[in-house]
Tab-separated table of C-alpha atoms in Angstrom:
chain	number	residue	atom	x	y	z
A	14	MET	CA	-0.079	-0.085	0.026
A	15	TYR	CA	2.637	2.386	0.659
A	16	ARG	CA	4.604	1.548	-2.981
A	17	ARG	CA	0.632	2.647	-4.192
A	18	ARG	CA	0.709	5.591	-2.911
A	19	GLN	CA	4.416	6.438	-2.675
A	20	PHE	CA	4.189	5.608	-6.693
A	21	ALA	CA	0.807	7.660	-7.312
A	22	LYS	CA	2.441	10.989	-5.389
A	23	SER	CA	5.805	10.339	-7.203
A	24	ALA	CA	3.138	10.646	-10.756
A	25	LYS	CA	1.760	13.070	-9.873
A	26	ALA	CA	4.682	15.501	-9.520
A	27	ALA	CA	6.119	14.151	-12.792
A	28	ASP	CA	2.563	14.806	-14.583
A	29	GLU	CA	2.456	18.671	-12.973
A	30	GLU	CA	6.215	18.477	-14.430
A	31	LEU	CA	5.407	17.488	-17.278
A	32	TYR	CA	1.700	20.020	-18.588
A	33	LYS	CA	3.998	22.991	-16.669
A	34	ARG	CA	6.883	22.099	-19.655
A	35	SER	CA	4.459	22.018	-21.795
A	36	VAL	CA	2.726	25.533	-21.099
A	37	ALA	CA	6.430	26.721	-21.228
A	38	ILE	CA	6.433	25.261	-25.199
A	39	VAL	CA	2.757	26.305	-25.975
A	40	GLU	CA	3.293	30.272	-24.306
A	41	ALA	CA	7.331	30.062	-26.505
A	42	ALA	CA	5.486	28.691	-29.146
A	43	GLN	CA	2.180	30.826	-29.755
A	44	GLY	CA	2.070	33.581	-27.460
A	45	LYS	CA	0.999	33.636	-23.525
A	46	MET	CA	-2.538	34.684	-23.890
A	47	SER	CA	-3.239	31.853	-26.996
A	48	PRO	CA	-5.845	29.755	-27.404
A	49	ALA	CA	-4.368	27.471	-27.405
A	50	LEU	CA	-3.144	27.320	-23.795
A	51	ILE	CA	-6.766	26.859	-23.352
A	52	PRO	CA	-6.396	22.200	-23.228
A	53	VAL	CA	-3.199	22.490	-21.552
A	54	LEU	CA	-4.336	24.487	-19.127
A	55	SER	CA	-7.656	22.785	-18.506
A	56	ALA	CA	-5.849	19.555	-17.797
A	57	THR	CA	-2.679	21.372	-15.592
A	58	VAL	CA	-6.106	22.519	-13.241
A	59	ARG	CA	-7.129	18.313	-12.885
A	60	ILE	CA	-4.512	17.656	-12.491
A	61	TYR	CA	-3.720	20.745	-8.941
A	62	HIS	CA	-7.126	19.122	-8.377
A	63	ILE	CA	-6.179	15.675	-8.121
A	64	ALA	CA	-3.579	16.414	-5.372
A	65	GLY	CA	-4.849	18.362	-3.184
A	66	LYS	CA	-3.298	21.982	-4.516
A	67	LEU	CA	-6.202	24.225	-4.327
A	68	PRO	CA	-5.272	26.862	-4.806
A	69	ASP	CA	-2.943	26.404	-7.342
A	70	ALA	CA	-5.654	24.736	-9.248
A	71	GLU	CA	-7.676	28.309	-8.748
A	72	ASN	CA	-5.202	30.211	-10.126
A	73	VAL	CA	-4.303	28.445	-13.526
A	74	LEU	CA	-7.856	27.815	-14.329
A	75	LEU	CA	-8.623	32.085	-13.359
A	76	ARG	CA	-6.179	32.130	-16.398
A	77	ALA	CA	-7.778	29.801	-18.636
A	78	ILE	CA	-10.359	31.962	-18.177
A	79	SER	CA	-8.849	34.844	-18.833
A	80	ILE	CA	-7.943	33.642	-22.347
A	81	ARG	CA	-10.993	32.208	-23.241
A	82	ILE	CA	-12.507	35.400	-22.534
A	83	ALA	CA	-9.801	37.300	-24.274
A	84	ALA	CA	-10.580	35.183	-27.938
A	85	SER	CA	-14.409	34.535	-27.451
A	86	GLY	CA	-16.174	37.057	-25.040
A	87	PRO	CA	-17.644	35.815	-21.753
A	88	GLN	CA	-20.589	34.564	-22.757
A	89	THR	CA	-19.401	32.018	-24.779
A	90	ALA	CA	-20.856	27.823	-24.331
A	91	GLU	CA	-17.353	26.764	-23.224
A	92	PHE	CA	-17.432	28.979	-20.135
A	93	ALA	CA	-20.135	26.864	-18.522
A	94	GLY	CA	-18.152	24.675	-17.045
A	95	ASP	CA	-14.925	25.921	-16.642
A	96	TYR	CA	-16.825	28.904	-14.360
A	97	VAL	CA	-19.359	25.273	-12.735
A	98	MET	CA	-15.277	23.841	-12.448
A	99	LEU	CA	-14.195	27.153	-10.873
A	100	ALA	CA	-17.144	27.041	-8.830
A	101	ARG	CA	-15.971	23.763	-7.233
A	102	LEU	CA	-12.539	24.265	-6.473
A	103	TYR	CA	-13.886	27.444	-4.154
A	104	SER	CA	-16.706	24.925	-2.645
A	105	ALA	CA	-13.435	23.083	-2.141
A	106	GLN	CA	-12.099	26.058	-0.256
A	107	SER	CA	-14.790	26.630	1.430
A	108	LYS	CA	-15.414	30.145	-0.477
A	109	PHE	CA	-18.993	29.164	-0.836
A	110	SER	CA	-20.129	33.142	-1.381
A	111	GLN	CA	-18.037	32.876	-4.371
A	112	ALA	CA	-19.019	29.261	-4.889
A	113	ALA	CA	-22.240	30.552	-5.506
A	114	GLY	CA	-22.114	33.749	-7.183
A	115	VAL	CA	-19.940	31.617	-10.583
A	116	TYR	CA	-22.589	28.994	-10.451
A	117	GLY	CA	-25.389	32.040	-11.138
A	118	TRP	CA	-22.757	32.728	-14.318
A	119	ALA	CA	-22.350	29.554	-15.380
A	120	LEU	CA	-26.368	29.053	-14.790
A	121	GLU	CA	-27.038	32.655	-16.815
A	122	ILE	CA	-25.178	30.915	-19.708
A	123	LEU	CA	-26.586	28.034	-19.549
A	124	GLU	CA	-30.119	29.092	-19.103
A	125	LYS	CA	-29.256	30.580	-22.470
A	126	ARG	CA	-28.182	27.877	-24.649
A	127	THR	CA	-31.656	25.989	-22.969
A	128	GLY	CA	-34.225	28.532	-22.124
A	129	ARG	CA	-35.136	29.352	-19.068
A	130	GLY	CA	-38.372	26.924	-18.793
A	131	ARG	CA	-35.732	24.335	-18.182
A	132	ARG	CA	-34.125	25.821	-14.826
A	133	ARG	CA	-34.688	22.733	-12.309
A	134	GLN	CA	-32.345	20.202	-15.172
A	135	THR	CA	-30.125	23.022	-16.055
A	136	LYS	CA	-29.499	23.886	-11.601
A	137	GLU	CA	-29.236	19.725	-11.490
A	138	LYS	CA	-26.868	19.935	-14.339
A	139	LEU	CA	-24.484	22.121	-12.219
A	140	GLY	CA	-23.787	19.210	-9.120
A	141	GLY	CA	-27.081	19.078	-7.999
A	142	LEU	CA	-27.481	23.095	-6.834
A	143	GLY	CA	-30.590	22.257	-7.486
A	144	ARG	CA	-31.404	20.455	-4.711
A	145	ARG	CA	-29.476	22.759	-1.979
A	146	GLN	CA	-31.108	26.348	-3.585
A	147	ARG	CA	-35.151	26.513	-3.880
A	148	VAL	CA	-35.808	26.821	-7.788
A	149	ARG	CA	-37.160	30.280	-9.595
């Protein structure tokens, strides 16, 4: 059991280093605000999240969101997923008021896509938010 945990820790550290190098390569080739960075940054967020480095994951995700805003504006469908992930990171860090606000942004975007009549289903897609709050 101990060996598995040690292997998992070293694999996470190796993954983290690999993604840091990947970010550096894409930045050098295409610039620090290139949309090509978004998939690499998203993967880095997952690595940090799994490793329990929630503040690091939050910072990287905020960077990915800022790149997406610069590239396509603030209300595209991709933002809903980014905002849900950010809200989950906030919740995991007990930043509940921030999480609620970000879930609200995701809800607005999803409602524009699905229509306001499907509010309950949309909230349930946001990690059970529909069960924790009374639907308006």
